[in-house]
XYZ file of C-alpha atoms in Angstrom:
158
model
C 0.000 0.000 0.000
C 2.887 2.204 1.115
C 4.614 1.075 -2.282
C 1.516 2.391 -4.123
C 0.867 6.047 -3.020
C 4.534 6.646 -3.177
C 4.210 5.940 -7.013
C 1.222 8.498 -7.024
C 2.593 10.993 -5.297
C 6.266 10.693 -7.600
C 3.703 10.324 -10.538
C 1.809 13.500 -9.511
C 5.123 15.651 -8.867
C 6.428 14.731 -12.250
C 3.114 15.498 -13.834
C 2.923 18.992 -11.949
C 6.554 19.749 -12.731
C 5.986 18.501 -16.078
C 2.926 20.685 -16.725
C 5.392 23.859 -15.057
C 5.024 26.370 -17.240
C 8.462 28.653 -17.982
C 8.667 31.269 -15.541
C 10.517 32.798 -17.705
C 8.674 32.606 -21.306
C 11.011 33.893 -24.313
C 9.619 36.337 -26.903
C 11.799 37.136 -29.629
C 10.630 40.371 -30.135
C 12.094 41.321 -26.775
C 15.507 41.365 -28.479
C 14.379 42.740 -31.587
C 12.597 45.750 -29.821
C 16.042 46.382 -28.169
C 17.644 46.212 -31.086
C 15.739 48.445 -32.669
C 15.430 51.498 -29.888
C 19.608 51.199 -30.002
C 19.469 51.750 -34.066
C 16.910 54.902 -33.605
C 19.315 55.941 -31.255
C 22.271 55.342 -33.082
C 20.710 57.257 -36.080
C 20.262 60.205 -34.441
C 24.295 60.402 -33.594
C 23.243 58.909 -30.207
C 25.565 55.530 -29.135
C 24.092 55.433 -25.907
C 21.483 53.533 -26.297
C 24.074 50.512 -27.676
C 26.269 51.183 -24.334
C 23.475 50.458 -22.407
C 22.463 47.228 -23.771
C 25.833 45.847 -23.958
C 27.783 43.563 -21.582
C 30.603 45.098 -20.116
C 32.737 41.737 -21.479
C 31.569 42.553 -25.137
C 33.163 41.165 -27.633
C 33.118 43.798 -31.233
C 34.016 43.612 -34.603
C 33.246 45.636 -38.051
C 34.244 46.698 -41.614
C 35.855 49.863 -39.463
C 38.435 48.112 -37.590
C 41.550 45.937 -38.141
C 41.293 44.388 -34.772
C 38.413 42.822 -32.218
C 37.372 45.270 -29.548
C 37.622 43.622 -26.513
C 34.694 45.413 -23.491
C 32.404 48.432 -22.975
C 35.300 50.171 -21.724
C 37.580 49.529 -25.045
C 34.357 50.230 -27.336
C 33.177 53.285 -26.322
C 35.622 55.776 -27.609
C 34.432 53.899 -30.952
C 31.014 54.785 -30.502
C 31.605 57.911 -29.209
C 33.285 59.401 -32.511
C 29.161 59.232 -34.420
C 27.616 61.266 -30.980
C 26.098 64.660 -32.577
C 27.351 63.840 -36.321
C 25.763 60.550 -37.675
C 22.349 61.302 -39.133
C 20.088 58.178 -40.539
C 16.945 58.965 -42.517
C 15.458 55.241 -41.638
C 17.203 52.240 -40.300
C 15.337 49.408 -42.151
C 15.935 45.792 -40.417
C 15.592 43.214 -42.750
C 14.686 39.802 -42.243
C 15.296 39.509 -38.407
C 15.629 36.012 -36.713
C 16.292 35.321 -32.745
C 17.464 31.848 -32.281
C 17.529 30.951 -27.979
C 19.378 28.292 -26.167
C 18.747 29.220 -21.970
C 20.356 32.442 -21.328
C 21.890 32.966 -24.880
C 20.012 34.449 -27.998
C 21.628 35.201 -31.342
C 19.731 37.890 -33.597
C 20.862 37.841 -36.738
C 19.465 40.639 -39.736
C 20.617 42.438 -42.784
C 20.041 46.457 -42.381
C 19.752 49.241 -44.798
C 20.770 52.628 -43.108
C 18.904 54.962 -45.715
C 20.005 58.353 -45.903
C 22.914 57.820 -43.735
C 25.561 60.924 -43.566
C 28.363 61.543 -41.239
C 29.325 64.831 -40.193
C 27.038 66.768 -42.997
C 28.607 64.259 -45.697
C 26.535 63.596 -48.855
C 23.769 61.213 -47.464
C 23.459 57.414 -48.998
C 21.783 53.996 -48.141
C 24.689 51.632 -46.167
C 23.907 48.199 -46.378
C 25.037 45.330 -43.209
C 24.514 42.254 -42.138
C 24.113 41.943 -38.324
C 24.713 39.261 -35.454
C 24.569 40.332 -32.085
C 24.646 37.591 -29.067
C 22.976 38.396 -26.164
C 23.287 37.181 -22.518
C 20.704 37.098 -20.180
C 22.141 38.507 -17.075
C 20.659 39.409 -13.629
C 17.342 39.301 -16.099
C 18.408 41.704 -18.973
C 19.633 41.109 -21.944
C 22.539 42.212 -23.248
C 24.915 42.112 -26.180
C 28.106 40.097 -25.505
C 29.655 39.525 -28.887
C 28.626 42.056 -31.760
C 29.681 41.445 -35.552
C 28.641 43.768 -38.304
C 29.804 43.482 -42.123
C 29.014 45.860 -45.086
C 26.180 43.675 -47.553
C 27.866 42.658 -51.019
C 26.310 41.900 -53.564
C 23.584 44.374 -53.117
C 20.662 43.154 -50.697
C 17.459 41.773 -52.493
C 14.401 42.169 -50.368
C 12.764 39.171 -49.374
C-alpha cells in the first residue's frame, strides 16, 4: 500500500513539474525591440542607447576596424566618434531572426541605413549584415559579442 501512493505521489510531482510552465517565457521580439530602440538611437548620432544594452565583457568587430574590440570600456571611444554627427533617414531591419538556447540568444538581420551621412557628408543607403549575441544577465539582456559586415552583392528584399 505504502509502495503504491509513493508511485502516485512521484507520478503527480512529475506530472505537476511537467505541466510547469516557464517562468521565464522567451519572446523574440524582446531582443528585436532592443535592437531596434539602439538603431533609432544610433541614427540620431546617439551611441548610448548601444552602451546600455551591452555587456561590459563585449566582444566587437566591423568593416571599421583591423582588430576585435575587446569590453564596454575599449568600445566606447568607438562609438563615441558618431555622438552629434551621424544622421540616418530610416534604419530598415531586414529579415530579423532570434534563435535561444537558456540564457543565450543570437539575432541575426541584414540592415539598410537609408540616408545615412556623417558629419554633414553627402547622405546614402549603407547596407550590413548583423549578429549580435545576447546574454541574459541578472534578467536583462545584453549584447556580448557584436559582428557587423558591409552587404555585397547588393541586398534583395525578401
Amino acid at each position: 500500500m505504502f509502495a503504491m501512493r509513493a508511485s502516485a505521489v512521484v507520478l503527480l510531482v512529475i506530472t505537476v513539474l511537467g505541466c510547469r510552465r516557464d517562468p521565464d517565457p522567451f519572446v523574440p521580439e524582446t531582443i528585436i525591440r532592443l535592437e531596434r530602440g539602439a538603431l533609432e538611437r544610433w541614427g540620431k548620432g546617439d551611441p548610448d542607447g548601444y552602451l546600455s544594452i551591452m555587456a561590459p565583457e563585449i566582444t566587437y568587430f566591423d568593416p571599421t576596424v583591423s582588430m576585435r574590440i575587446d569590453g564596454r570600456e575599449m568600445l566606447k571611444p568607438f562609438l563615441e566618434v558618431v555622438r552629434g554627427r551621424l544622421s540616418i533617414e530610416q534604419a530598415e531591419m531586414i529579415n530579423p531572426a532570434v534563435m535561444r538556447d537558456g540564457h543565450v540568444a543570437v539575432l541575426t538581420f541584414n540592415l539598410i541605413s537609408r540616408g545615412a551621412s556623417l558629419n554633414g557628408s553627402p547622405r546614402r543607403d549603407v547596407k550590413w549584415n548583423s549578429t549580435e549575441v545576447y546574454r541574459q544577465i541578472d534578467g536583462n539582456w545584453k549584447i556580448v559579442h557584436s559582428h557587423w559586415s558591409y552587404t555585397t552583392p547588393p541586398l534583395a528584399q525578401p
